[in-house]
Backbone as XML, in Angstrom:
<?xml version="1.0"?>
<chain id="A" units="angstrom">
  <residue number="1" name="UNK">
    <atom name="N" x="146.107" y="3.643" z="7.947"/>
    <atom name="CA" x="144.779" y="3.949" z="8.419"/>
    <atom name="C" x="144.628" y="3.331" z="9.806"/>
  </residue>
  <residue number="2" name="UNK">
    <atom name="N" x="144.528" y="4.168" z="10.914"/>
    <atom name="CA" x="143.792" y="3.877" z="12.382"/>
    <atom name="C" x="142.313" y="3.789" z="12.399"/>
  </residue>
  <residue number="3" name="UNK">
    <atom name="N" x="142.097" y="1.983" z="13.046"/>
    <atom name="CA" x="140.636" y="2.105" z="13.167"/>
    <atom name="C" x="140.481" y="1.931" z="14.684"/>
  </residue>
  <residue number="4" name="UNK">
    <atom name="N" x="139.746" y="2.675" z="15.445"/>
    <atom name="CA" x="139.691" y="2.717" z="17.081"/>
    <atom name="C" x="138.459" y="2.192" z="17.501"/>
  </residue>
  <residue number="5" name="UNK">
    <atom name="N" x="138.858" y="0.517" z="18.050"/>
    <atom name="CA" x="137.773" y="-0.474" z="17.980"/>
    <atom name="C" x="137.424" y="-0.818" z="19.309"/>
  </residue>
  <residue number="6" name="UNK">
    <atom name="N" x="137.943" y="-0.593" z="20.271"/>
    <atom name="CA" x="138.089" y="-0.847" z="21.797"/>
    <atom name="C" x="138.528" y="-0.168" z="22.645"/>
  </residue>
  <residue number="7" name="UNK">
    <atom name="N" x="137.905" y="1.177" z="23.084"/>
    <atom name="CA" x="138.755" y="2.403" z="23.861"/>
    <atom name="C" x="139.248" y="1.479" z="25.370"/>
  </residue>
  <residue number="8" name="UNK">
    <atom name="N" x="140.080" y="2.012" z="25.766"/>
    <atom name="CA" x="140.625" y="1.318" z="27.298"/>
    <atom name="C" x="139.164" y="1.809" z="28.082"/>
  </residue>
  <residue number="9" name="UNK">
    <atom name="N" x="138.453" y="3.470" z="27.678"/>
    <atom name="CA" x="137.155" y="3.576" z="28.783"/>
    <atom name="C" x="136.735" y="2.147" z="29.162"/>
  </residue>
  <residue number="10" name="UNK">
    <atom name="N" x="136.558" y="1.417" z="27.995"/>
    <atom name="CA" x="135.242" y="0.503" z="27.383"/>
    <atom name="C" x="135.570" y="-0.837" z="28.268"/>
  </residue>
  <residue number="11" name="UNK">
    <atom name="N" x="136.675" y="-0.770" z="29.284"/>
    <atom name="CA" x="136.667" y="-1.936" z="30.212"/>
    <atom name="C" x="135.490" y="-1.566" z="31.631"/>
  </residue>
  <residue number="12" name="UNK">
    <atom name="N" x="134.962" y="-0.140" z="31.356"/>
    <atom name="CA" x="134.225" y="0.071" z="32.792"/>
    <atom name="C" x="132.806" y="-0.474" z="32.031"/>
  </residue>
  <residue number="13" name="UNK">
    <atom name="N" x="132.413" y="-0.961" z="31.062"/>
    <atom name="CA" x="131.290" y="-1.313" z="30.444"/>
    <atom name="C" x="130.605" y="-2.812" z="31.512"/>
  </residue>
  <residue number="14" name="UNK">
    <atom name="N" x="129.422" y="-2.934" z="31.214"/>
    <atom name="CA" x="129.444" y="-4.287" z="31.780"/>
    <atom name="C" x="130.042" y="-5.426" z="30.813"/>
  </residue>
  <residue number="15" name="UNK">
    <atom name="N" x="129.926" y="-6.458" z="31.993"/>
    <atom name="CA" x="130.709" y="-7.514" z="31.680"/>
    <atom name="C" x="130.778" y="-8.271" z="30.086"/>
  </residue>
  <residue number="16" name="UNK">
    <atom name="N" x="129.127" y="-8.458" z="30.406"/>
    <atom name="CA" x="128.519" y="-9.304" z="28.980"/>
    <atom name="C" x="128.769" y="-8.523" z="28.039"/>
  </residue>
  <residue number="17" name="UNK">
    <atom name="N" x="128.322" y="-6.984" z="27.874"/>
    <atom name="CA" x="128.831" y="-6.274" z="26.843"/>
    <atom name="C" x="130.230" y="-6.310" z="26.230"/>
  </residue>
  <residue number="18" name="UNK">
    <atom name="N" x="131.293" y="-6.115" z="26.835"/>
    <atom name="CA" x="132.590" y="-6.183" z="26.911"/>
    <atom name="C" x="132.860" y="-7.454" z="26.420"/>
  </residue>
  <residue number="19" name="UNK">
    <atom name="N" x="132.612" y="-8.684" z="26.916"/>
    <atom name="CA" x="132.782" y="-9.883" z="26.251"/>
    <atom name="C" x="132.117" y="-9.899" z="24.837"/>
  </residue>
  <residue number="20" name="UNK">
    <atom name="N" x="131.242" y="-9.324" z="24.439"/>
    <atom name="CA" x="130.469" y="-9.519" z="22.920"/>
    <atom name="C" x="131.462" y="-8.877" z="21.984"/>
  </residue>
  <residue number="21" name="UNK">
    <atom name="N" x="131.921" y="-7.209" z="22.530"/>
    <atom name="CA" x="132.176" y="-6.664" z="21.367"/>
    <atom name="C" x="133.431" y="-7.549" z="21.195"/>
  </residue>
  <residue number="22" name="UNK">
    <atom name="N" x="134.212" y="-7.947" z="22.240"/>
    <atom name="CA" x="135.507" y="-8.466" z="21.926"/>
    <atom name="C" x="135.818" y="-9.841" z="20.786"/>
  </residue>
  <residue number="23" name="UNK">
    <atom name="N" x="134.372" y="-10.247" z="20.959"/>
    <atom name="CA" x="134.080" y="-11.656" z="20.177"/>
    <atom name="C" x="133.871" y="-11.241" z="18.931"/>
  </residue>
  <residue number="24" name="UNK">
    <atom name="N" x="133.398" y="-9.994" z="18.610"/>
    <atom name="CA" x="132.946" y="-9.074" z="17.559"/>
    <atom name="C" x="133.878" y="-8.914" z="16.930"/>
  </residue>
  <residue number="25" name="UNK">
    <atom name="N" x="134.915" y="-8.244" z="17.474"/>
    <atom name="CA" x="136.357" y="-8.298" z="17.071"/>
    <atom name="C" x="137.108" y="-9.335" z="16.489"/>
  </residue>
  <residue number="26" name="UNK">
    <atom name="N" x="137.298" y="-10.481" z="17.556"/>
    <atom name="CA" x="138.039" y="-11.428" z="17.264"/>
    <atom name="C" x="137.445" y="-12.098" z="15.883"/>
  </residue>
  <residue number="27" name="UNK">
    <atom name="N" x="136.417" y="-12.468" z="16.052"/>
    <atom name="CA" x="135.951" y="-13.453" z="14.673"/>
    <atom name="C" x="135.681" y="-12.444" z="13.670"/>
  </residue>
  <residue number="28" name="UNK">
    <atom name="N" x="135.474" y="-11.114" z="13.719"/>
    <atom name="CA" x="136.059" y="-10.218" z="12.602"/>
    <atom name="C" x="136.784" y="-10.469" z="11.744"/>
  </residue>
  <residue number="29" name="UNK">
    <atom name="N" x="138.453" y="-10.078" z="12.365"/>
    <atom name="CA" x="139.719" y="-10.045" z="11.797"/>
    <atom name="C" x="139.705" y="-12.197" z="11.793"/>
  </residue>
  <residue number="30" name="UNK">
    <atom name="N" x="139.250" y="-12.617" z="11.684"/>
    <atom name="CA" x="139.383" y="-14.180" z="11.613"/>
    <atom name="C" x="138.706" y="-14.398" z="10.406"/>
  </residue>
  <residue number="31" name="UNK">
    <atom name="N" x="137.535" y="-13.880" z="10.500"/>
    <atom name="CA" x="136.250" y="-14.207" z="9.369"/>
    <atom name="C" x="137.130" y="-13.364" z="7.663"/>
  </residue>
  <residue number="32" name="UNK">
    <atom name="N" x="137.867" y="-12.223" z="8.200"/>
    <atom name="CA" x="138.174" y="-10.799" z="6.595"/>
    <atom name="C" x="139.951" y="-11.333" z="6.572"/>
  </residue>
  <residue number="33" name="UNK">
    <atom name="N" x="140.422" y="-11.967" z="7.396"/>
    <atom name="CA" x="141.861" y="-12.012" z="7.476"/>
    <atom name="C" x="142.441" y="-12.032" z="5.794"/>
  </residue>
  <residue number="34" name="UNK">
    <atom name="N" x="142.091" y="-13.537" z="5.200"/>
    <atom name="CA" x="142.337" y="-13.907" z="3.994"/>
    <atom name="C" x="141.836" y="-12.349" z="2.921"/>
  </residue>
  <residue number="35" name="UNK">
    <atom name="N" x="140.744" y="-12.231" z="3.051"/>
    <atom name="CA" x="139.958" y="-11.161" z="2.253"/>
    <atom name="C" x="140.785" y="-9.928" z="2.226"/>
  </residue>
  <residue number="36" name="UNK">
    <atom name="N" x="141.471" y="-9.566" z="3.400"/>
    <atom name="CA" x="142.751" y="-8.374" z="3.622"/>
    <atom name="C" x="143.666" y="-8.398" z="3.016"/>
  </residue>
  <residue number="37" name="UNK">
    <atom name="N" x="144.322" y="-9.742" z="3.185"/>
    <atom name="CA" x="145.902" y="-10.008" z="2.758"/>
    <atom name="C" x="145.717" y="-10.250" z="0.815"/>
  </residue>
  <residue number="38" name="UNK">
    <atom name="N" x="144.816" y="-10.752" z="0.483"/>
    <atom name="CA" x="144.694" y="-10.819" z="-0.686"/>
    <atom name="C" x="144.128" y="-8.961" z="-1.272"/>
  </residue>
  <residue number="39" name="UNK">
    <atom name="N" x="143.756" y="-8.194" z="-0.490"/>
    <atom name="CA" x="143.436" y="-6.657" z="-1.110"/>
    <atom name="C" x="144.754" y="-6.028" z="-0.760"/>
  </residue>
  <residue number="40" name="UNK">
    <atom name="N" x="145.780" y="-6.691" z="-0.368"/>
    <atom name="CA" x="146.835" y="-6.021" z="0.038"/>
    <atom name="C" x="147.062" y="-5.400" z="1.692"/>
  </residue>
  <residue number="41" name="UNK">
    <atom name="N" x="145.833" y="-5.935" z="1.999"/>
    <atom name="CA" x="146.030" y="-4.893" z="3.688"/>
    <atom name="C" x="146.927" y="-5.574" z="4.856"/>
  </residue>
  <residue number="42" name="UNK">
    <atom name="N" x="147.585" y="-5.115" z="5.251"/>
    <atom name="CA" x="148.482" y="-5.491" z="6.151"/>
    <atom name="C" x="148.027" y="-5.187" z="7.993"/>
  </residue>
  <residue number="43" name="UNK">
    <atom name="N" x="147.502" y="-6.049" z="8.666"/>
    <atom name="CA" x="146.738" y="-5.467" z="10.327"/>
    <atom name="C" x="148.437" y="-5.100" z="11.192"/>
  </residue>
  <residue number="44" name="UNK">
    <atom name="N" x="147.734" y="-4.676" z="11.577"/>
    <atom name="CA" x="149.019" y="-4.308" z="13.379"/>
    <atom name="C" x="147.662" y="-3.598" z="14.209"/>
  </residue>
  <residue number="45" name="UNK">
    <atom name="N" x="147.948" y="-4.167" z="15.647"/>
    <atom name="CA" x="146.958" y="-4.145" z="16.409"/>
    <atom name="C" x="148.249" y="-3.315" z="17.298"/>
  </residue>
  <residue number="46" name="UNK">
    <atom name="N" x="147.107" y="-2.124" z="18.051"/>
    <atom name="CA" x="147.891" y="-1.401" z="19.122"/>
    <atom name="C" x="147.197" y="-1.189" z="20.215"/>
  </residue>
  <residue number="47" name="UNK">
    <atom name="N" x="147.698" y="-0.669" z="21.237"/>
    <atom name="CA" x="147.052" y="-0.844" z="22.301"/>
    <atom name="C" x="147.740" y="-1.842" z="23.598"/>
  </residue>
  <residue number="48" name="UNK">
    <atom name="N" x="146.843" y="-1.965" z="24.696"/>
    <atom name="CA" x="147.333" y="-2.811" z="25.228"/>
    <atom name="C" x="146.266" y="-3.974" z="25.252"/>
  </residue>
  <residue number="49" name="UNK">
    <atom name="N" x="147.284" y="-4.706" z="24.854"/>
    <atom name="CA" x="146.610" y="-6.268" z="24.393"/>
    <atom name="C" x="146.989" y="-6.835" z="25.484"/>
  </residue>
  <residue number="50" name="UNK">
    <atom name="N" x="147.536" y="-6.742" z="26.765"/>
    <atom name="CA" x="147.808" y="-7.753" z="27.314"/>
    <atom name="C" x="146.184" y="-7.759" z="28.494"/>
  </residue>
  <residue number="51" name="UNK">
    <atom name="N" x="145.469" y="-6.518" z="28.138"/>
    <atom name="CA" x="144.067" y="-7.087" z="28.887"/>
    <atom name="C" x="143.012" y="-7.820" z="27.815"/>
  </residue>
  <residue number="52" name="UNK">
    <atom name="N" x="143.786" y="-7.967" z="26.822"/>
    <atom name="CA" x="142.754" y="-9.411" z="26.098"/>
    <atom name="C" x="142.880" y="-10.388" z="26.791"/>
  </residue>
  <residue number="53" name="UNK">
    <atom name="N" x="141.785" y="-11.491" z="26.376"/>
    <atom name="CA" x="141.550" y="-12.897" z="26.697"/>
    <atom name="C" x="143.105" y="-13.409" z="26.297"/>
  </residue>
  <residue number="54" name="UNK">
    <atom name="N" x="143.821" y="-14.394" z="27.014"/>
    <atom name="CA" x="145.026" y="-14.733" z="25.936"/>
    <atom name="C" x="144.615" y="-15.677" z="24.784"/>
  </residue>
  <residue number="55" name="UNK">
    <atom name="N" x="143.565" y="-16.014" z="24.615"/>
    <atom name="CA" x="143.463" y="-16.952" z="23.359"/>
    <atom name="C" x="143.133" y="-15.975" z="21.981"/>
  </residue>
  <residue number="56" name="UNK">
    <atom name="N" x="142.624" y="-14.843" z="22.586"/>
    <atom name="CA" x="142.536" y="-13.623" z="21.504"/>
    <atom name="C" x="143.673" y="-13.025" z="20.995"/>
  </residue>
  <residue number="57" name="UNK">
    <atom name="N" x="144.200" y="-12.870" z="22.334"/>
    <atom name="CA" x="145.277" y="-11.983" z="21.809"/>
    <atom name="C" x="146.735" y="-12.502" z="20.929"/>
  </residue>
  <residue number="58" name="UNK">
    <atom name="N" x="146.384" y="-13.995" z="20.983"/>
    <atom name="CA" x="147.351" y="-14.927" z="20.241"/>
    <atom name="C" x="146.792" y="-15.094" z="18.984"/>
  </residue>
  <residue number="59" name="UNK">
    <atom name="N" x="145.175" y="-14.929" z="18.572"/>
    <atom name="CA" x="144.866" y="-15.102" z="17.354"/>
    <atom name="C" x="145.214" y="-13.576" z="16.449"/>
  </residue>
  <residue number="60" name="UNK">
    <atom name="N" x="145.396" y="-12.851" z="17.415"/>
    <atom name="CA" x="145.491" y="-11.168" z="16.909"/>
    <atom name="C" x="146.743" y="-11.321" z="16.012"/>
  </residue>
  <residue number="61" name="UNK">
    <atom name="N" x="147.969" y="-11.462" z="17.471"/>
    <atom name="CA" x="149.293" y="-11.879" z="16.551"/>
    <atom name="C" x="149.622" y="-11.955" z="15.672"/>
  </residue>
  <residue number="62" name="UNK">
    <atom name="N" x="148.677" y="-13.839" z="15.872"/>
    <atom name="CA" x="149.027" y="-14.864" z="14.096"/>
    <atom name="C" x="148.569" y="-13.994" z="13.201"/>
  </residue>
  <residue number="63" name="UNK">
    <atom name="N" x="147.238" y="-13.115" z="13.122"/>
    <atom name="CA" x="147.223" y="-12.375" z="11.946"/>
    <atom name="C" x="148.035" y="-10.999" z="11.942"/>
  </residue>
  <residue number="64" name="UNK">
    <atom name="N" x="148.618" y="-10.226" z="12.603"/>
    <atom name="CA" x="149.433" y="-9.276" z="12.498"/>
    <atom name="C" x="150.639" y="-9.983" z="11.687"/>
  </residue>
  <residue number="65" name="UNK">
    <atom name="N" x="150.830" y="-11.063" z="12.274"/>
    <atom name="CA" x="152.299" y="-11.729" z="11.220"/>
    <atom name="C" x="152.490" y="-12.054" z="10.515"/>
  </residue>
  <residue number="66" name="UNK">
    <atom name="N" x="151.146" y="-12.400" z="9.823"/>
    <atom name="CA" x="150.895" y="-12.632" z="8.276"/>
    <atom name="C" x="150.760" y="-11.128" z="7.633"/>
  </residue>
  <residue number="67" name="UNK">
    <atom name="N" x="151.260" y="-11.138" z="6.350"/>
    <atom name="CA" x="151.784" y="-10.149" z="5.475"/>
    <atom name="C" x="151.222" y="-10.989" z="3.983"/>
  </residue>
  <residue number="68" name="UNK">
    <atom name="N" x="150.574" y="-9.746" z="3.116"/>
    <atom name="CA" x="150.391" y="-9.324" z="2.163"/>
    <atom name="C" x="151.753" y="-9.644" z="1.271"/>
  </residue>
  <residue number="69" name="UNK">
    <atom name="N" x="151.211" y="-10.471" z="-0.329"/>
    <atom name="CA" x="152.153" y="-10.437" z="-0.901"/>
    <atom name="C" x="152.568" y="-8.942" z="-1.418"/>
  </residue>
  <residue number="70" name="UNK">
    <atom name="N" x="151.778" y="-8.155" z="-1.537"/>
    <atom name="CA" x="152.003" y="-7.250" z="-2.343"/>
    <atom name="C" x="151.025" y="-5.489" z="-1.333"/>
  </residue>
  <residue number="71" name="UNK">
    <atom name="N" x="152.142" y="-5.197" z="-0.257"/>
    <atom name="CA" x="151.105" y="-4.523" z="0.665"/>
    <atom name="C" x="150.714" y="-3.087" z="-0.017"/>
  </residue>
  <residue number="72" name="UNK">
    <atom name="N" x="149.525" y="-2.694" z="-0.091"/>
    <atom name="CA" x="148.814" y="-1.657" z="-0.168"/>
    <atom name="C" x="148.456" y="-0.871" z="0.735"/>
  </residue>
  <residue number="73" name="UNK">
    <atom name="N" x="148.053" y="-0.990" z="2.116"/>
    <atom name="CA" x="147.769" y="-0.256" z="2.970"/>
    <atom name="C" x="147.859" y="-1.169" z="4.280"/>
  </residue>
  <residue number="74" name="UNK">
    <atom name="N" x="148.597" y="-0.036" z="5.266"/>
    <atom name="CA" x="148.565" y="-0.814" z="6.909"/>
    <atom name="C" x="147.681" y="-0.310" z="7.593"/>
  </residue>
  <residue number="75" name="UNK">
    <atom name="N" x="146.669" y="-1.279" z="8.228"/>
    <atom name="CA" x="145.383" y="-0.899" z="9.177"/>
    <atom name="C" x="145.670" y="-1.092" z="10.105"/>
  </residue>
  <residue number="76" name="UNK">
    <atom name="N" x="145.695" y="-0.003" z="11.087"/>
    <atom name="CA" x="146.015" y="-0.383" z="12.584"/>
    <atom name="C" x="144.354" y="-0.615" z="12.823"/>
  </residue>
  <residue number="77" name="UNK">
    <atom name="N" x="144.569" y="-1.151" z="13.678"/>
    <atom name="CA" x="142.952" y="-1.806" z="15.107"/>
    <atom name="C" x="143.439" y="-1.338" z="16.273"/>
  </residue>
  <residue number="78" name="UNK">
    <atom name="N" x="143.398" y="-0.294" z="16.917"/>
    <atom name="CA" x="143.832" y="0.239" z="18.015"/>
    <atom name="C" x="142.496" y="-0.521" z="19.175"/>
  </residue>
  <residue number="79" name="UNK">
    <atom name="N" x="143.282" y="-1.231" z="20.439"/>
    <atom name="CA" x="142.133" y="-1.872" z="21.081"/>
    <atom name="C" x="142.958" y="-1.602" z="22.211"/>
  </residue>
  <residue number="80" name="UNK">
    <atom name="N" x="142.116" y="-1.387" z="23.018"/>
    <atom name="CA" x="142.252" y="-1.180" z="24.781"/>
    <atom name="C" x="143.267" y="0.172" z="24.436"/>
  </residue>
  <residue number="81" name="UNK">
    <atom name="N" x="142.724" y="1.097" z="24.052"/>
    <atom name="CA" x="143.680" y="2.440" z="23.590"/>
    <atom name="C" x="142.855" y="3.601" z="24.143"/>
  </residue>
  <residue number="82" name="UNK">
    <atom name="N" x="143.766" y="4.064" z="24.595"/>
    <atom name="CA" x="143.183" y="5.903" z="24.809"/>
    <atom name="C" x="144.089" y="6.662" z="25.130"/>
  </residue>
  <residue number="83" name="UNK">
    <atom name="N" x="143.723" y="7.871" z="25.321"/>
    <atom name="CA" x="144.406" y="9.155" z="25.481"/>
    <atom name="C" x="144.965" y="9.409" z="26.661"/>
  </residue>
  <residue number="84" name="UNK">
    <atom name="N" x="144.334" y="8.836" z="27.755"/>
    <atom name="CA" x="145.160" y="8.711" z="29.529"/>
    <atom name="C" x="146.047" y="7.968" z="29.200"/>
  </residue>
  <residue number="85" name="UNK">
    <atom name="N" x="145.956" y="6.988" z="28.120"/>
    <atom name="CA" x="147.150" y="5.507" z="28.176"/>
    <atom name="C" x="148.704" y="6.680" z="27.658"/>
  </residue>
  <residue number="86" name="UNK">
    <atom name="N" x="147.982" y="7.430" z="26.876"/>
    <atom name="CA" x="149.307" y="8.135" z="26.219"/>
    <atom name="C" x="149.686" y="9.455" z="26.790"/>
  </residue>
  <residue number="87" name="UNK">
    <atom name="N" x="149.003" y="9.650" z="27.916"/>
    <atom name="CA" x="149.333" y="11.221" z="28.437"/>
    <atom name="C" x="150.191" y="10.873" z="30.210"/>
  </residue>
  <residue number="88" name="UNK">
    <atom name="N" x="149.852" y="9.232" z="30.333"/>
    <atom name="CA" x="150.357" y="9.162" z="32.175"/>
    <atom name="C" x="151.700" y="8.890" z="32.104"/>
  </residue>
  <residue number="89" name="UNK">
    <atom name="N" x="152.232" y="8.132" z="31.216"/>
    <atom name="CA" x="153.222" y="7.829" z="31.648"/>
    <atom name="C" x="154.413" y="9.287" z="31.407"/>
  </residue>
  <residue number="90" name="UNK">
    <atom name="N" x="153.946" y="10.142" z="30.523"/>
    <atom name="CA" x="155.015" y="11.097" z="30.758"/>
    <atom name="C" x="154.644" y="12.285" z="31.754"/>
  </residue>
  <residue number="91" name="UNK">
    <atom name="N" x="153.400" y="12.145" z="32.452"/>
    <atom name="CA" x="153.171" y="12.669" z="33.522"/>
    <atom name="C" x="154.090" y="12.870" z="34.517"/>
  </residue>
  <residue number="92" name="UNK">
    <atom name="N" x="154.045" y="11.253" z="34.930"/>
    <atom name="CA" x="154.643" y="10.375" z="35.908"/>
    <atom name="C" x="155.704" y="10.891" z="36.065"/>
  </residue>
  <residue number="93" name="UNK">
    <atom name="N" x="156.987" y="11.272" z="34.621"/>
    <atom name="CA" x="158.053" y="11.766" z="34.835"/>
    <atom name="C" x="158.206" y="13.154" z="35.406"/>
  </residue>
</chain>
């Protein structure tokens, strides 16, 4: 299951906005982490993470690398993702 939580548009947002939802995010997957891995859900975050905060994008990680004893379903969190991200680079060629 893809959940699309942070389009790449969503960096032309203002500032303060952009900083909330991201906090929205982060203490999200921080606050349900345990609550996941025990329903079986397994996160992988896609996108480009390297325009996160780096203290986010290191807490993203630690929970992508934790694994479910017993996995039931993989949830992607697609963040800083869109459709230009996946249509330029084979442009380019």
């Amino acid at each position: 299951l893809t959940v699309f939580a942070f389009s790449s548009e969503n960096w032309h947002r203002p500032r303060a906005e952009v900083t909330l939802v991201l906090k929205l995010i982060d203490r999200s997957v921080q606050a349900e982490l345990e609550t996941l891995l025990l329903e079986g859900v397994r996160l992988r975050f896609i996108g480009d993470l390297s325009r996160l905060p780096s203290e986010m994008a290191a807490r993203l990680e630690a929970a992508a690398s934790r694994r479910p004893e017993h996995q039931r379903l993989l949830l992607c969190v697609a963040i800083s993702y869109g459709g230009r991200q996946e249509m330029a680079p084979p442009a380019r060629e």
